[in-house]
Amino acid sequence: MSPQDLRLRHRDLWERATRHAFLEGVRDGTLPQQAFLYWLVQDYHFVRGLLQAQAQILACAPRRDQKILASGLLSLVEELDWFEGCARSRGVSLDKALHPTTEKYVEFLRGVHRSPYAAQITALWACERAYWEAWSAAAPGASEFREFVKRWTQPDFQSYVLGLEAATAYALQEASPSDLVAAEEAFRRVAAYEADFWEMAWKGGKG
Ligand code: HMH
């Protein structure tokens, strides 16, 4: 089983994780500002949780994956600075409660270090790959959202995703049958949470 097999076996779920009216709105500029700001605040909190989850994955990682995971951690710290700047310049407070959807997704990722390593790296790869594909579908994006589209479509981010993909392919190759079951379950859960996240942002902005 390869990373590609996972995407093909769960095509419908993956489609929902990477295509959404929210992203069409980013592309053509019709996304309500309220939905965008709702997403901004929730994604900031998501990234804070992802950073904690990834630190634990790094602690479990084989020698070969330490560099990519450590470099990813630094990017996430810088991303938090960037989110804080984005919120400040838009006059939005980040001091808001996590929506239950964000909360559940973050809880899942923060617990994933208790699963076999193949499932951990699969979850992380799926999470980043989903964002890369999702924002790529919105490219180049309406001018007010372009900075965001750029962040997750730029070449550095693409190489990071492909590096995680190679690490995942390797881990899946050496995984036992029960590790593979855990990895596939982790993939499905990440894809479902990604789909829920877009839905939450889209609705949150309306409610
Ligand atoms: C919901 N998934 C979500 N937010 C993100 N920032 C990423 C993935 C990529 O880091």
Coordinates of N, CA and C and ligand atoms in Angstrom, one line a residue:
M1 N 0.9 -1.2 0.0 CA 0.0 0.0 0.0 C 0.9 1.3 0.0
S2 N 0.6 2.2 -0.9 CA 1.4 3.4 -1.0 C 0.5 4.6 -0.7
P3 N 1.1 5.8 -0.5 CA 0.3 7.0 -0.2 C -0.7 7.2 -1.4
Q4 N -0.3 6.9 -2.6 CA -1.2 7.1 -3.7 C -2.4 6.1 -3.6
D5 N -2.1 4.9 -3.2 CA -3.2 3.9 -3.1 C -4.2 4.4 -2.1
L6 N -3.7 5.0 -1.0 CA -4.7 5.5 0.0 C -5.6 6.6 -0.6
R7 N -5.0 7.5 -1.4 CA -5.9 8.5 -2.0 C -6.9 7.9 -2.9
L8 N -6.4 6.9 -3.7 CA -7.3 6.3 -4.7 C -8.4 5.4 -4.0
R9 N -8.0 4.7 -2.9 CA -9.0 3.9 -2.2 C -10.1 4.7 -1.5
H10 N -9.7 5.9 -1.2 CA -10.7 6.7 -0.5 C -11.0 8.0 -1.3
R11 N -11.2 7.8 -2.5 CA -11.3 8.9 -3.5 C -12.3 9.9 -3.1
D12 N -13.5 9.4 -2.7 CA -14.6 10.4 -2.4 C -14.3 11.2 -1.2
L13 N -13.8 10.5 -0.2 CA -13.5 11.2 1.0 C -12.4 12.3 0.8
W14 N -11.4 11.9 0.0 CA -10.3 12.8 -0.3 C -10.8 14.0 -1.1
E15 N -11.7 13.7 -2.0 CA -12.3 14.8 -2.8 C -13.0 15.8 -1.8
R16 N -13.7 15.3 -0.8 CA -14.3 16.2 0.1 C -13.3 17.0 1.0
A17 N -12.1 16.4 1.2 CA -11.1 17.0 2.0 C -10.4 18.2 1.2
T18 N -10.5 18.1 -0.1 CA -9.7 19.0 -0.9 C -10.5 19.9 -1.8
R19 N -11.8 19.7 -1.9 CA -12.6 20.6 -2.7 C -13.8 21.0 -1.9
H20 N -14.0 22.3 -1.9 CA -15.1 22.8 -1.1 C -15.5 24.2 -1.6
A21 N -16.8 24.6 -1.4 CA -17.3 25.9 -1.8 C -16.4 27.0 -1.2
F22 N -15.9 26.8 0.0 CA -15.0 27.7 0.6 C -13.8 28.1 -0.3
L23 N -13.3 27.0 -0.9 CA -12.1 27.2 -1.8 C -12.5 27.9 -3.1
E24 N -13.7 27.6 -3.6 CA -14.1 28.2 -4.8 C -14.3 29.7 -4.5
G25 N -14.8 30.0 -3.3 CA -14.9 31.4 -2.9 C -13.6 32.2 -2.8
V26 N -12.6 31.4 -2.4 CA -11.2 32.0 -2.3 C -10.7 32.3 -3.7
R27 N -11.0 31.3 -4.6 CA -10.5 31.5 -6.0 C -11.2 32.7 -6.7
D28 N -12.5 32.8 -6.6 CA -13.2 33.8 -7.4 C -13.5 35.1 -6.6
G29 N -13.1 35.1 -5.3 CA -13.3 36.3 -4.5 C -14.7 36.4 -3.9
T30 N -15.6 35.4 -4.0 CA -16.9 35.5 -3.4 C -17.0 35.0 -2.0
L31 N -15.9 34.5 -1.5 CA -16.0 34.0 -0.1 C -16.3 35.2 0.9
P32 N -17.4 35.0 1.7 CA -17.7 36.1 2.6 C -16.5 36.3 3.6
Q33 N -16.2 37.6 3.9 CA -15.1 37.9 4.8 C -15.3 37.3 6.1
Q34 N -16.5 37.2 6.6 CA -16.8 36.5 7.9 C -16.3 35.1 7.9
A35 N -16.6 34.3 6.8 CA -16.2 32.9 6.8 C -14.6 32.9 6.8
F36 N -14.0 33.8 6.0 CA -12.6 33.8 5.9 C -11.9 34.0 7.3
L37 N -12.5 35.0 8.0 CA -11.9 35.3 9.3 C -12.2 34.2 10.3
Y38 N -13.3 33.6 10.2 CA -13.6 32.4 11.0 C -12.6 31.3 10.8
W39 N -12.3 31.1 9.6 CA -11.3 30.0 9.2 C -9.9 30.5 9.8
L40 N -9.6 31.7 9.6 CA -8.3 32.2 10.1 C -8.0 31.9 11.6
V41 N -9.0 32.2 12.4 CA -8.9 32.0 13.8 C -8.8 30.5 14.2
Q42 N -9.7 29.7 13.5 CA -9.7 28.3 13.8 C -8.4 27.6 13.3
D43 N -7.9 28.1 12.2 CA -6.7 27.4 11.6 C -5.5 27.8 12.5
Y44 N -5.5 29.0 13.0 CA -4.4 29.4 13.9 C -4.3 28.4 15.1
H45 N -5.5 28.1 15.7 CA -5.5 27.1 16.8 C -5.2 25.7 16.4
F46 N -5.6 25.4 15.1 CA -5.3 24.1 14.6 C -3.8 23.9 14.5
V47 N -3.1 25.0 14.0 CA -1.6 24.9 13.8 C -0.9 24.8 15.2
R48 N -1.5 25.5 16.1 CA -0.9 25.3 17.5 C -0.9 23.9 18.0
G49 N -2.0 23.2 17.7 CA -2.2 21.8 18.1 C -1.3 20.9 17.2
L50 N -1.2 21.2 15.9 CA -0.4 20.4 15.0 C 1.1 20.5 15.4
L51 N 1.5 21.6 15.9 CA 2.9 21.8 16.3 C 3.2 20.8 17.5
Q52 N 2.2 20.8 18.4 CA 2.4 19.9 19.6 C 2.4 18.4 19.1
A53 N 1.5 18.1 18.2 CA 1.4 16.7 17.7 C 2.7 16.3 17.0
Q54 N 3.2 17.3 16.2 CA 4.4 16.9 15.4 C 5.6 16.8 16.3
A55 N 5.7 17.5 17.3 CA 6.8 17.4 18.3 C 6.8 16.0 18.8
Q56 N 5.7 15.4 19.1 CA 5.6 14.1 19.6 C 5.9 13.0 18.5
I57 N 5.5 13.3 17.3 CA 5.8 12.4 16.2 C 7.3 12.4 16.0
L58 N 7.9 13.6 16.1 CA 9.4 13.6 16.0 C 10.1 12.8 17.0
A59 N 9.5 12.8 18.2 CA 10.1 12.0 19.3 C 10.1 10.5 19.0
C60 N 9.1 10.1 18.2 CA 9.0 8.7 17.8 C 9.7 8.3 16.5
A61 N 10.1 9.3 15.8 CA 10.6 9.1 14.4 C 11.9 8.3 14.3
P62 N 12.0 7.5 13.2 CA 13.2 6.9 12.9 C 14.3 7.9 12.5
R63 N 15.5 7.6 12.7 CA 16.6 8.5 12.4 C 16.4 9.2 11.0
R64 N 16.0 8.4 10.0 CA 15.9 9.0 8.6 C 14.9 10.1 8.5
D65 N 13.9 10.2 9.4 CA 12.8 11.2 9.2 C 13.0 12.4 10.2
Q66 N 14.1 12.4 11.0 CA 14.2 13.5 11.9 C 14.3 14.9 11.3
K67 N 15.1 14.9 10.2 CA 15.3 16.3 9.6 C 14.1 16.9 9.0
I68 N 13.3 16.1 8.3 CA 12.1 16.7 7.7 C 11.1 17.1 8.8
L69 N 11.0 16.3 9.8 CA 10.0 16.6 10.9 C 10.5 17.8 11.7
A70 N 11.8 17.9 11.9 CA 12.3 19.0 12.7 C 12.2 20.3 11.9
S71 N 12.5 20.2 10.6 CA 12.3 21.4 9.7 C 10.9 21.9 9.6
G72 N 10.0 20.9 9.6 CA 8.6 21.2 9.6 C 8.1 21.9 10.8
L73 N 8.7 21.5 12.0 CA 8.3 22.1 13.2 C 8.7 23.6 13.2
L74 N 9.9 23.9 12.7 CA 10.3 25.3 12.6 C 9.3 26.1 11.7
S75 N 8.9 25.5 10.6 CA 8.0 26.2 9.7 C 6.7 26.4 10.4
L76 N 6.2 25.5 11.3 CA 5.0 25.7 12.0 C 5.1 26.8 13.0
V77 N 6.2 26.9 13.7 CA 6.4 28.0 14.6 C 6.4 29.4 13.8
E78 N 7.0 29.4 12.7 CA 7.0 30.6 11.9 C 5.6 30.9 11.3
E79 N 4.9 29.8 11.1 CA 3.5 30.0 10.6 C 2.6 30.7 11.7
L80 N 2.9 30.3 12.9 CA 2.1 30.9 14.0 C 2.4 32.4 14.1
D81 N 3.6 32.8 13.9 CA 4.0 34.2 13.9 C 3.2 34.9 12.7
W82 N 3.2 34.3 11.6 CA 2.5 34.8 10.4 C 1.0 34.9 10.7
F83 N 0.4 33.9 11.2 CA -1.0 34.0 11.6 C -1.3 35.2 12.5
E84 N -0.4 35.3 13.5 CA -0.6 36.4 14.5 C -0.6 37.8 13.8
G85 N 0.4 37.9 12.8 CA 0.5 39.1 12.0 C -0.8 39.4 11.2
C86 N -1.3 38.3 10.5 CA -2.5 38.4 9.7 C -3.7 38.8 10.5
A87 N -3.8 38.2 11.7 CA -4.9 38.6 12.6 C -4.8 40.0 13.0
R88 N -3.6 40.4 13.4 CA -3.4 41.8 13.9 C -3.8 42.8 12.8
S89 N -3.3 42.6 11.6 CA -3.5 43.6 10.6 C -5.0 43.6 10.1
R90 N -5.7 42.6 10.5 CA -7.2 42.6 10.1 C -8.0 42.9 11.3
G91 N -7.4 43.2 12.5 CA -8.1 43.6 13.7 C -8.9 42.5 14.3
V92 N -8.4 41.3 14.1 CA -9.2 40.1 14.6 C -8.5 39.6 15.8
S93 N -9.3 39.2 16.9 CA -8.7 38.6 18.1 C -8.6 37.1 17.9
L94 N -7.4 36.6 18.3 CA -7.2 35.1 18.2 C -7.6 34.4 19.4
D95 N -8.0 35.2 20.4 CA -8.4 34.7 21.7 C -9.9 34.2 21.7
K96 N -10.1 33.2 20.9 CA -11.5 32.7 20.8 C -11.5 31.2 21.1
A97 N -12.6 30.7 21.4 CA -12.7 29.2 21.7 C -12.6 28.4 20.5
L98 N -12.0 27.2 20.6 CA -12.0 26.3 19.5 C -13.3 25.7 19.2
H99 N -13.7 25.7 18.0 CA -14.9 25.0 17.5 C -14.8 23.6 17.8
P100 N -15.8 22.8 18.2 CA -15.7 21.4 18.4 C -15.0 20.6 17.3
T101 N -15.2 21.0 16.1 CA -14.6 20.4 14.9 C -13.0 20.5 15.0
T102 N -12.6 21.7 15.3 CA -11.2 22.0 15.5 C -10.6 21.2 16.6
E103 N -11.4 21.2 17.7 CA -11.0 20.5 18.9 C -10.8 19.0 18.7
K104 N -11.8 18.4 18.0 CA -11.7 17.0 17.8 C -10.5 16.6 16.9
Y105 N -10.3 17.4 15.8 CA -9.2 17.2 14.9 C -7.9 17.3 15.7
V106 N -7.7 18.3 16.4 CA -6.5 18.5 17.2 C -6.3 17.4 18.2
E107 N -7.3 17.0 18.9 CA -7.2 15.9 19.9 C -6.8 14.6 19.2
F108 N -7.3 14.4 18.0 CA -6.9 13.2 17.3 C -5.4 13.2 17.0
L109 N -4.9 14.4 16.4 CA -3.5 14.5 16.0 C -2.6 14.4 17.3
R110 N -3.1 15.0 18.4 CA -2.2 15.0 19.6 C -2.1 13.6 20.2
G111 N -3.0 12.7 19.8 CA -3.0 11.4 20.3 C -2.4 10.4 19.4
V112 N -2.1 10.8 18.2 CA -1.6 9.9 17.1 C -0.3 9.2 17.4
H113 N 0.5 9.9 18.3 CA 1.8 9.3 18.7 C 1.7 8.0 19.4
R114 N 0.4 7.7 19.9 CA 0.2 6.4 20.5 C 0.0 5.3 19.5
S115 N -0.2 5.6 18.2 CA -0.3 4.6 17.1 C 1.0 4.2 16.6
P116 N 1.1 3.2 15.8 CA 2.3 2.8 15.1 C 2.9 4.0 14.3
Y117 N 4.2 4.0 14.2 CA 4.8 5.2 13.5 C 4.2 5.3 12.0
A118 N 4.0 4.2 11.4 CA 3.4 4.3 10.0 C 2.1 5.1 10.0
A119 N 1.3 4.9 11.0 CA 0.1 5.7 11.1 C 0.3 7.2 11.4
Q120 N 1.3 7.4 12.2 CA 1.7 8.8 12.6 C 2.1 9.6 11.4
I121 N 3.0 9.0 10.6 CA 3.6 9.8 9.5 C 2.5 9.9 8.4
T122 N 1.7 8.8 8.3 CA 0.6 8.9 7.3 C -0.4 10.0 7.6
A123 N -0.7 10.2 8.9 CA -1.6 11.2 9.3 C -1.0 12.6 9.0
L124 N 0.2 12.8 9.3 CA 0.9 14.1 9.1 C 0.9 14.4 7.6
W125 N 1.4 13.4 6.8 CA 1.4 13.6 5.4 C 0.0 13.9 4.8
A126 N -1.0 13.2 5.2 CA -2.3 13.4 4.7 C -2.8 14.8 5.0
C127 N -2.5 15.3 6.2 CA -2.9 16.6 6.6 C -2.3 17.7 5.8
E128 N -1.0 17.6 5.5 CA -0.3 18.6 4.7 C -0.6 18.5 3.2
R129 N -0.8 17.2 2.8 CA -1.1 17.0 1.4 C -2.5 17.6 1.0
A130 N -3.4 17.4 2.0 CA -4.8 17.9 1.8 C -4.7 19.4 1.6
Y131 N -4.0 20.1 2.4 CA -3.9 21.6 2.3 C -3.3 22.0 1.0
W132 N -2.2 21.3 0.6 CA -1.6 21.6 -0.6 C -2.5 21.5 -1.8
E133 N -3.3 20.4 -1.9 CA -4.2 20.2 -3.0 C -5.4 21.2 -2.9
A134 N -5.9 21.4 -1.7 CA -7.0 22.3 -1.5 C -6.7 23.7 -2.0
W135 N -5.6 24.2 -1.5 CA -5.2 25.6 -1.9 C -4.8 25.7 -3.4
S136 N -4.2 24.6 -3.9 CA -3.8 24.6 -5.3 C -5.1 24.7 -6.2
A137 N -6.2 24.1 -5.7 CA -7.4 24.2 -6.5 C -8.0 25.6 -6.5
A138 N -7.6 26.4 -5.5 CA -8.0 27.8 -5.4 C -7.1 28.8 -6.1
A139 N -6.0 28.3 -6.6 CA -5.0 29.2 -7.2 C -5.4 29.8 -8.5
P140 N -5.0 31.1 -8.8 CA -4.1 31.9 -8.0 C -4.9 32.6 -6.9
G141 N -6.2 32.6 -6.9 CA -7.0 33.2 -5.8 C -7.2 34.7 -6.1
A142 N -8.4 35.1 -5.5 CA -8.7 36.5 -5.6 C -7.6 37.3 -4.8
S143 N -7.4 38.6 -5.2 CA -6.3 39.3 -4.6 C -6.3 39.3 -3.1
E144 N -7.4 39.5 -2.5 CA -7.4 39.6 -1.0 C -7.1 38.3 -0.3
F145 N -7.1 37.2 -1.0 CA -6.7 35.9 -0.4 C -5.4 35.3 -1.0
R146 N -4.8 36.0 -1.9 CA -3.7 35.5 -2.6 C -2.5 35.1 -1.7
E147 N -2.3 35.9 -0.7 CA -1.2 35.6 0.2 C -1.4 34.2 0.9
F148 N -2.6 33.8 1.1 CA -2.9 32.5 1.7 C -2.8 31.4 0.7
V149 N -3.2 31.6 -0.5 CA -3.1 30.6 -1.5 C -1.6 30.4 -1.8
K150 N -0.8 31.4 -1.8 CA 0.6 31.3 -2.0 C 1.3 30.5 -0.9
R151 N 0.9 30.7 0.3 CA 1.6 30.0 1.4 C 1.6 28.4 1.2
W152 N 0.4 27.9 0.8 CA 0.3 26.4 0.7 C 0.4 25.9 -0.8
T153 N 0.9 26.8 -1.7 CA 1.1 26.3 -3.0 C 2.6 26.6 -3.5
Q154 N 3.3 27.3 -2.6 CA 4.7 27.7 -3.0 C 5.6 26.4 -3.1
P155 N 6.7 26.5 -3.9 CA 7.5 25.3 -4.1 C 8.1 24.7 -2.8
D156 N 8.4 25.5 -1.8 CA 9.0 25.0 -0.6 C 8.0 24.1 0.1
F157 N 6.7 24.5 0.1 CA 5.7 23.7 0.8 C 5.4 22.4 0.0
Q158 N 5.4 22.6 -1.3 CA 5.3 21.4 -2.2 C 6.4 20.3 -1.9
S159 N 7.7 20.8 -1.8 CA 8.7 19.9 -1.5 C 8.6 19.2 -0.1
Y160 N 8.1 20.0 0.8 CA 7.9 19.5 2.1 C 6.8 18.3 2.1
V161 N 5.7 18.6 1.4 CA 4.7 17.6 1.2 C 5.2 16.3 0.5
L162 N 6.0 16.5 -0.5 CA 6.6 15.4 -1.2 C 7.6 14.6 -0.4
G163 N 8.3 15.4 0.5 CA 9.2 14.7 1.4 C 8.5 13.9 2.4
L164 N 7.4 14.4 2.9 CA 6.6 13.6 3.9 C 6.0 12.4 3.2
E165 N 5.7 12.6 1.9 CA 5.1 11.5 1.1 C 6.1 10.4 0.9
A166 N 7.4 10.7 0.7 CA 8.4 9.7 0.5 C 8.6 9.0 1.9
A167 N 8.6 9.7 3.0 CA 8.8 9.1 4.3 C 7.6 8.2 4.6
T168 N 6.4 8.6 4.2 CA 5.2 7.8 4.4 C 5.3 6.5 3.5
A169 N 5.7 6.6 2.3 CA 5.9 5.5 1.4 C 6.8 4.5 2.0
Y170 N 7.9 5.0 2.6 CA 8.9 4.1 3.2 C 8.3 3.4 4.4
A171 N 7.7 4.1 5.3 CA 7.1 3.6 6.5 C 6.1 2.5 6.2
L172 N 5.3 2.8 5.1 CA 4.2 1.8 4.7 C 4.8 0.5 4.2
Q173 N 5.9 0.7 3.5 CA 6.6 -0.5 2.9 C 7.1 -1.4 4.0
E174 N 7.6 -0.9 5.1 CA 8.1 -1.8 6.1 C 7.1 -2.1 7.2
A175 N 5.9 -1.6 7.0 CA 4.9 -1.8 8.1 C 4.3 -3.2 8.1
S176 N 3.9 -3.7 9.3 CA 3.3 -5.0 9.5 C 1.8 -4.8 9.0
P177 N 1.1 -6.0 8.8 CA -0.3 -5.9 8.4 C -1.1 -5.0 9.4
S178 N -0.9 -5.2 10.7 CA -1.7 -4.4 11.6 C -1.3 -2.9 11.6
D179 N 0.0 -2.6 11.4 CA 0.4 -1.2 11.2 C -0.3 -0.6 10.0
L180 N -0.5 -1.4 8.9 CA -1.1 -0.9 7.7 C -2.6 -0.6 8.0
V181 N -3.2 -1.4 8.8 CA -4.6 -1.1 9.1 C -4.7 0.2 9.9
A182 N -3.8 0.4 10.8 CA -3.8 1.6 11.6 C -3.5 2.8 10.7
A183 N -2.6 2.7 9.7 CA -2.2 3.8 8.9 C -3.4 4.2 8.0
E184 N -4.1 3.2 7.5 CA -5.3 3.4 6.6 C -6.4 4.1 7.4
E185 N -6.6 3.7 8.7 CA -7.6 4.3 9.5 C -7.2 5.8 9.8
A186 N -5.9 6.0 10.0 CA -5.4 7.4 10.3 C -5.7 8.3 9.0
F187 N -5.4 7.7 7.9 CA -5.7 8.5 6.6 C -7.1 8.9 6.5
R188 N -8.0 7.9 6.8 CA -9.4 8.1 6.6 C -9.9 9.2 7.6
R189 N -9.4 9.1 8.8 CA -9.8 10.1 9.8 C -9.3 11.5 9.5
V190 N -8.1 11.6 9.0 CA -7.6 13.0 8.6 C -8.4 13.5 7.5
A191 N -8.7 12.7 6.5 CA -9.4 13.2 5.3 C -10.8 13.6 5.8
A192 N -11.5 12.9 6.7 CA -12.8 13.3 7.2 C -12.7 14.6 8.0
Y193 N -11.7 14.7 8.8 CA -11.5 15.9 9.6 C -11.3 17.1 8.7
E194 N -10.5 16.9 7.6 CA -10.2 18.1 6.7 C -11.5 18.5 6.1
A195 N -12.3 17.5 5.6 CA -13.6 17.9 5.0 C -14.5 18.7 6.0
D196 N -14.5 18.2 7.2 CA -15.3 18.9 8.3 C -14.8 20.3 8.6
F197 N -13.5 20.4 8.4 CA -12.9 21.7 8.7 C -13.4 22.8 7.8
W198 N -13.4 22.4 6.5 CA -13.9 23.4 5.5 C -15.4 23.7 5.7
E199 N -16.2 22.7 6.0 CA -17.6 22.9 6.3 C -17.8 23.8 7.5
M200 N -17.0 23.6 8.5 CA -17.1 24.4 9.7 C -16.8 25.9 9.4
A201 N -15.7 26.1 8.7 CA -15.3 27.5 8.3 C -16.4 28.2 7.5
W202 N -16.9 27.4 6.6 CA -18.0 27.9 5.7 C -19.2 28.3 6.5
K203 N -19.7 27.4 7.3 CA -20.9 27.7 8.1 C -20.6 28.6 9.3
G204 N -19.4 28.5 9.9 CA -19.1 29.4 11.0 C -19.2 30.8 10.6
G205 N -18.8 31.1 9.4 CA -18.9 32.5 8.9 C -20.3 32.9 8.8
K206 N -21.2 32.0 8.7 CA -22.6 32.4 8.4 C -23.4 32.5 9.7
G207 N -22.8 31.7 10.7 CA -23.6 31.6 11.9 C -23.1 32.5 13.0
Ligands
HMH1 C1 -7.1 22.2 8.8 N1 -5.1 21.3 7.7 C2 -5.6 22.3 8.4 N2 -4.9 23.4 8.6 C3 -3.7 23.5 8.2 N3 -3.0 24.7 8.4 C4 -3.1 22.4 7.5 C5 -3.8 21.3 7.3 C6 -1.6 22.5 7.0 O1 -0.7 22.8 8.0

